[in-house]
Amino acid sequence: MRAPKNKESCLSASENLSIATGLMLTLYIERKTMAIRKDMALANRIKDARIRAGLSQAELARRCGVSPSLLCNLENGKIKSLRHSTLLQMSKTLGESPEWLTFGNGHTKPSSTRSKFEHDFLVDFHKLSAAERKIVARMVHSLVMDKLVQK
């Protein structure tokens, strides 16, 4: 599929550069955030995942079948490990892998402000050459303009 070549549906070089720069910056920030999360201790990873899931300590504790004080002590680093069954329930409730919660290995789920599709798109977009990124940007712009015209 080729992007139309009329002036209304093509982006200028500066607009293409702006879009590409924004996408690259977003991807860079997301990768740095994941790298920082990997270095966190169990306590911090659980707290981070709980906050991203929008759960209070009391709600997470209830859903995992543990006392709120146990979860509080866990997030404060006073407890360094969990029973396997508790870890699995917490992992399921938070939508994270047990490996990531325990060791920081693997990937955490994408940012809640971005869907998995959007995250994967940015990763793939980053793999393209500058010329290919311009083509994709023009195609997306063309689709948006066509949708606006149809309304």
XYZ file of N, CA and C in Angstrom:
453
model
N 0.838 -1.174 0.000
C 0.000 0.000 0.000
C 0.883 1.238 0.000
N 0.636 2.123 -0.922
C 1.434 3.338 -1.016
C 0.650 4.516 -0.469
N 1.366 5.427 0.119
C 0.728 6.630 0.628
C 0.431 7.573 -0.533
N -0.709 8.245 -0.516
C -1.024 9.197 -1.564
C 0.011 10.306 -1.602
N 0.198 10.893 -2.798
C 1.236 11.901 -2.933
C 0.681 13.314 -2.977
N -0.623 13.516 -2.718
C -1.124 14.883 -2.741
C -0.666 15.623 -1.498
N -0.645 16.941 -1.581
C -0.074 17.761 -0.514
C -0.846 17.672 0.790
N -2.183 17.495 0.733
C -2.965 17.465 1.954
C -2.645 16.256 2.827
N -2.255 15.133 2.219
C -2.062 13.920 2.998
C -0.595 13.610 3.299
N 0.317 14.462 2.889
C 1.744 14.229 3.152
C 2.221 15.143 4.259
N 3.065 14.606 5.078
C 3.655 15.394 6.150
C 4.913 16.069 5.651
N 5.201 17.230 6.199
C 6.456 17.892 5.866
C 7.598 17.139 6.540
N 8.800 17.437 6.102
C 9.975 16.779 6.685
C 10.067 17.088 8.175
N 9.740 18.314 8.560
C 9.827 18.668 9.986
C 8.747 17.945 10.792
N 7.548 17.742 10.210
C 6.500 17.000 10.909
C 6.893 15.535 11.066
N 7.473 14.950 9.995
C 7.964 13.571 10.088
C 9.019 13.443 11.162
N 9.943 14.393 11.182
C 11.015 14.369 12.166
C 10.439 14.509 13.570
N 9.442 15.376 13.725
C 8.811 15.577 15.024
C 8.115 14.305 15.510
N 7.385 13.647 14.614
C 6.704 12.399 14.977
C 7.723 11.334 15.350
N 8.735 11.159 14.510
C 9.759 10.141 14.768
C 10.494 10.427 16.072
N 10.814 11.692 16.306
C 11.517 12.063 17.531
C 10.657 11.774 18.758
N 9.374 12.107 18.671
C 8.469 11.838 19.790
C 8.352 10.359 20.089
N 8.216 9.555 19.032
C 8.119 8.111 19.221
C 9.409 7.541 19.797
N 10.532 8.030 19.304
C 11.817 7.532 19.801
C 12.025 7.922 21.264
N 11.664 9.145 21.609
C 11.802 9.590 22.995
C 10.915 8.762 23.919
N 9.694 8.497 23.476
C 8.777 7.676 24.269
C 9.353 6.286 24.495
N 9.877 5.675 23.437
C 10.460 4.344 23.545
C 11.682 4.353 24.460
N 12.536 5.385 24.342
C 13.724 5.510 25.177
C 13.334 5.601 26.654
N 12.350 6.435 26.959
C 11.908 6.599 28.349
C 11.341 5.290 28.882
N 10.552 4.592 28.044
C 9.967 3.322 28.477
C 11.060 2.290 28.766
N 12.082 2.224 27.915
C 13.180 1.267 28.144
C 13.955 1.613 29.406
N 14.212 2.901 29.631
C 14.922 3.321 30.843
C 14.103 2.978 32.082
N 12.795 3.182 32.011
C 11.925 2.863 33.140
C 11.988 1.380 33.447
N 11.953 0.536 32.405
C 12.027 -0.913 32.626
C 13.380 -1.303 33.208
N 14.460 -0.635 32.777
C 15.785 -0.938 33.312
C 15.847 -0.576 34.790
N 15.258 0.546 35.152
C 15.237 0.954 36.561
C 14.428 -0.055 37.370
N 13.274 -0.483 36.833
C 12.431 -1.443 37.548
C 13.153 -2.760 37.753
N 14.026 -3.155 36.811
C 14.739 -4.422 36.941
C 15.692 -4.395 38.131
N 16.228 -3.214 38.457
C 17.177 -3.085 39.549
C 16.509 -2.984 40.923
N 15.209 -2.906 40.966
C 14.507 -2.772 42.232
C 14.529 -4.071 43.028
N 14.376 -3.938 44.308
C 14.240 -5.092 45.191
C 12.816 -5.617 45.091
N 12.602 -6.830 45.590
C 11.270 -7.443 45.611
C 10.243 -6.461 46.176
N 10.560 -5.826 47.288
C 9.628 -4.900 47.938
C 9.208 -3.789 46.976
N 10.165 -3.212 46.301
C 9.871 -2.107 45.391
C 9.112 -2.570 44.154
N 9.442 -3.758 43.643
C 8.729 -4.261 42.465
C 7.266 -4.529 42.791
N 7.007 -5.103 43.961
C 5.620 -5.367 44.351
C 4.866 -4.051 44.557
N 5.473 -3.116 45.226
C 4.822 -1.822 45.447
C 4.571 -1.110 44.113
N 5.554 -1.108 43.235
C 5.418 -0.470 41.926
C 4.276 -1.109 41.133
N 4.241 -2.434 41.105
C 3.192 -3.146 40.368
C 1.818 -2.895 40.997
N 1.758 -2.841 42.315
C 0.486 -2.580 42.999
C -0.046 -1.199 42.650
N 0.828 -0.215 42.667
C 0.421 1.155 42.348
C -0.025 1.254 40.888
N 0.735 0.639 39.972
C 0.352 0.657 38.557
C -0.978 -0.054 38.328
N -1.273 -1.059 39.164
C -2.552 -1.773 39.051
C -3.695 -0.988 39.692
N -3.369 0.091 40.390
C -4.391 0.917 41.017
C -5.013 0.297 42.254
N -4.239 -0.525 42.956
C -4.751 -1.207 44.150
C -4.137 -0.622 45.418
N -4.933 -0.579 46.480
C -4.399 -0.197 47.790
C -3.705 -1.419 48.386
N -2.925 -1.214 49.433
C -2.308 -2.341 50.124
C -3.389 -3.277 50.661
N -4.425 -2.692 51.233
C -5.492 -3.501 51.822
C -6.195 -4.350 50.758
N -6.457 -3.772 49.584
C -7.147 -4.505 48.522
C -6.266 -5.625 47.972
N -4.987 -5.343 47.747
C -4.083 -6.393 47.256
C -3.960 -7.509 48.283
N -3.837 -7.143 49.544
C -3.740 -8.150 50.601
C -4.987 -9.033 50.613
N -6.170 -8.409 50.510
C -7.426 -9.167 50.505
C -7.475 -10.130 49.332
N -7.110 -9.643 48.141
C -7.172 -10.477 46.940
C -6.164 -11.629 46.976
N -5.073 -11.435 47.711
C -4.035 -12.471 47.778
C -4.164 -13.358 49.009
N -5.122 -13.044 49.882
C -5.330 -13.870 51.063
C -4.257 -13.718 52.122
N -3.685 -12.515 52.226
C -2.685 -12.246 53.263
C -3.161 -11.048 54.082
N -2.538 -10.844 55.221
C -2.930 -9.712 56.063
C -2.341 -8.414 55.501
N -3.033 -7.300 55.711
C -2.479 -6.015 55.278
C -1.123 -5.714 55.924
N -0.930 -6.157 57.164
C 0.361 -5.904 57.823
C 1.486 -6.683 57.147
N 1.185 -7.906 56.666
C 2.204 -8.667 55.944
C 2.602 -7.931 54.669
N 1.623 -7.426 53.937
C 1.928 -6.706 52.700
C 2.695 -5.423 52.993
N 2.299 -4.721 54.046
C 3.013 -3.509 54.447
C 4.477 -3.829 54.774
N 4.697 -4.884 55.551
C 6.064 -5.287 55.896
C 6.844 -5.739 54.665
N 6.165 -6.366 53.730
C 6.802 -6.791 52.492
C 7.253 -5.573 51.683
N 6.364 -4.597 51.520
C 6.695 -3.405 50.746
C 7.739 -2.532 51.440
N 7.852 -2.636 52.754
C 8.865 -1.879 53.489
C 10.202 -2.613 53.575
N 10.258 -3.809 52.993
C 11.508 -4.564 52.969
C 11.789 -5.362 54.220
N 10.840 -5.417 55.151
C 11.039 -6.177 56.388
C 10.885 -7.678 56.143
N 10.132 -8.033 55.110
C 9.977 -9.432 54.693
C 10.653 -9.560 53.339
N 11.547 -10.537 53.206
C 12.363 -10.650 51.992
C 11.876 -11.717 51.013
N 10.935 -12.561 51.432
C 10.459 -13.615 50.532
C 9.001 -13.937 50.837
N 8.394 -14.675 49.910
C 7.000 -15.070 50.046
C 6.841 -16.560 49.827
N 5.766 -17.118 50.341
C 5.426 -18.501 49.986
C 5.153 -18.532 48.492
N 5.435 -19.658 47.902
C 5.232 -19.805 46.458
C 3.775 -19.540 46.081
N 2.841 -20.066 46.851
C 1.416 -19.880 46.540
C 1.012 -18.405 46.630
N 1.575 -17.687 47.595
C 1.278 -16.261 47.739
C 1.869 -15.478 46.568
N 3.094 -15.832 46.192
C 3.737 -15.179 45.048
C 2.924 -15.386 43.769
N 2.446 -16.602 43.552
C 1.656 -16.873 42.345
C 0.352 -16.089 42.343
N -0.324 -16.027 43.494
C -1.569 -15.267 43.576
C -1.315 -13.782 43.367
N -0.238 -13.268 43.953
C 0.103 -11.857 43.804
C 0.449 -11.547 42.351
N 1.190 -12.456 41.735
C 1.561 -12.301 40.327
C 0.319 -12.233 39.451
N -0.611 -13.136 39.696
C -1.859 -13.176 38.914
C -2.675 -11.907 39.144
N -2.794 -11.479 40.380
C -3.582 -10.288 40.719
C -2.988 -9.033 40.103
N -1.663 -8.934 40.104
C -0.992 -7.737 39.591
C -0.742 -7.786 38.084
N -0.928 -8.972 37.485
C -0.696 -9.099 36.053
C 0.777 -9.076 35.681
N 1.608 -9.532 36.594
C 3.061 -9.591 36.369
C 3.520 -11.037 36.460
N 4.668 -11.328 35.880
C 5.192 -12.687 35.989
C 5.818 -12.880 37.370
N 5.757 -14.105 37.901
C 6.416 -14.366 39.187
C 7.923 -14.102 39.111
N 8.518 -14.383 37.947
C 9.960 -14.156 37.777
C 10.296 -12.678 37.910
N 9.450 -11.825 37.313
C 9.735 -10.393 37.401
C 9.550 -9.895 38.828
N 8.472 -10.317 39.479
C 8.262 -9.871 40.856
C 9.409 -10.305 41.762
N 9.872 -11.541 41.596
C 10.904 -12.083 42.479
C 12.297 -11.573 42.149
N 12.670 -11.647 40.860
C 14.052 -11.379 40.486
C 14.255 -10.141 39.603
N 13.179 -9.627 39.045
C 13.322 -8.506 38.119
C 13.684 -8.965 36.717
N 13.598 -10.285 36.471
C 13.930 -10.820 35.143
C 12.705 -10.786 34.247
N 12.940 -10.669 32.963
C 11.835 -10.623 32.015
C 11.278 -9.222 31.954
N 10.116 -9.122 31.392
C 9.517 -7.811 31.205
C 8.318 -7.643 32.102
N 8.168 -6.430 32.575
C 6.942 -6.062 33.245
C 5.931 -5.733 32.164
N 4.688 -5.645 32.523
C 3.696 -5.314 31.505
C 3.922 -3.883 31.032
N 3.516 -3.562 29.807
C 3.687 -2.211 29.303
C 2.963 -1.189 30.173
N 3.393 0.022 30.057
C 2.785 1.108 30.806
C 1.281 1.117 30.627
N 0.562 1.393 31.714
C -0.892 1.371 31.644
C -1.441 2.467 30.750
N -0.625 3.489 30.451
C -1.101 4.545 29.570
C -0.965 4.152 28.106
N -0.312 3.056 27.833
C -0.120 2.593 26.464
C -0.509 1.124 26.385
N -1.274 0.775 25.369
C -1.682 -0.612 25.203
C -0.503 -1.451 24.724
N -0.625 -2.758 24.829
C 0.419 -3.656 24.338
C 0.619 -3.451 22.851
N -0.476 -3.259 22.108
C -0.381 -3.019 20.673
C 0.468 -1.777 20.391
N 0.195 -0.681 21.117
C 0.959 0.555 20.911
C 2.425 0.358 21.279
N 2.667 -0.342 22.363
C 4.043 -0.611 22.781
C 4.787 -1.416 21.710
N 4.151 -2.491 21.235
C 4.772 -3.331 20.206
C 4.984 -2.550 18.919
N 4.028 -1.682 18.576
C 4.170 -0.856 17.387
C 5.404 0.034 17.491
N 5.596 0.665 18.656
C 6.761 1.530 18.839
C 8.064 0.746 18.749
N 8.082 -0.445 19.301
C 9.282 -1.284 19.226
C 9.590 -1.599 17.765
N 8.558 -2.021 17.010
C 8.759 -2.328 15.595
C 9.134 -1.084 14.804
N 8.483 0.033 15.091
C 8.770 1.291 14.410
C 10.236 1.664 14.586
N 10.755 1.436 15.776
C 12.152 1.764 16.078
C 13.125 0.957 15.228
N 12.723 -0.219 14.796
C 13.594 -1.085 13.998
C 13.695 -0.640 12.539
N 12.810 0.259 12.114
C 12.790 0.712 10.735
C 13.868 1.763 10.483
N 14.251 1.882 9.213
C 15.174 2.947 8.825
C 14.422 4.280 8.857
N 15.152 5.365 8.784
C 14.520 6.691 8.789
C 13.562 6.838 7.609
N 13.964 6.341 6.452
C 13.104 6.427 5.264
C 11.828 5.612 5.452
N 11.954 4.426 6.037
C 10.781 3.584 6.278
C 9.850 4.221 7.308
N 10.426 4.886 8.336
C 9.613 5.570 9.335
C 8.798 6.695 8.697
N 9.408 7.387 7.744
C 8.692 8.462 7.047
C 7.507 7.897 6.274
N 7.698 6.758 5.645
C 6.608 6.124 4.896
C 5.468 5.751 5.833
N 5.809 5.154 6.977
C 4.783 4.770 7.952
C 4.049 6.010 8.452
N 4.790 7.067 8.761
C 4.173 8.297 9.256
C 3.222 8.870 8.209
N 3.620 8.864 6.958
C 2.748 9.361 5.881
C 1.494 8.507 5.756
N 1.651 7.184 5.862
C 0.495 6.289 5.757
C -0.493 6.541 6.888
N 0.018 6.673 8.101
C -0.852 6.921 9.250
C -1.564 8.256 9.074
N -0.826 9.267 8.668
C -1.424 10.581 8.456
C -2.507 10.511 7.380
N -2.234 9.792 6.315
C -3.199 9.638 5.228
C -4.477 8.961 5.724
N -4.333 7.906 6.527
C -5.498 7.214 7.079
C -6.323 8.143 7.973
N -5.647 8.926 8.780
C -6.342 9.861 9.666
C -7.083 10.907 8.845
N -6.428 11.443 7.828
C -7.059 12.465 6.992
C -8.268 11.877 6.261
N -8.160 10.643 5.752
C -9.284 10.001 5.082
C -10.460 9.828 6.037
N -10.159 9.477 7.274
C -11.208 9.284 8.282
C -11.899 10.609 8.590
N -11.127 11.686 8.665
C -11.708 12.992 8.926
C -12.592 13.458 7.775
N -12.184 13.163 6.546
C -12.951 13.548 5.366
C -14.267 12.784 5.329
N -14.253 11.528 5.764
C -15.458 10.693 5.738
C -16.504 11.161 6.738
N -16.082 11.846 7.776
C -17.027 12.313 8.805
C -17.763 13.455 8.257
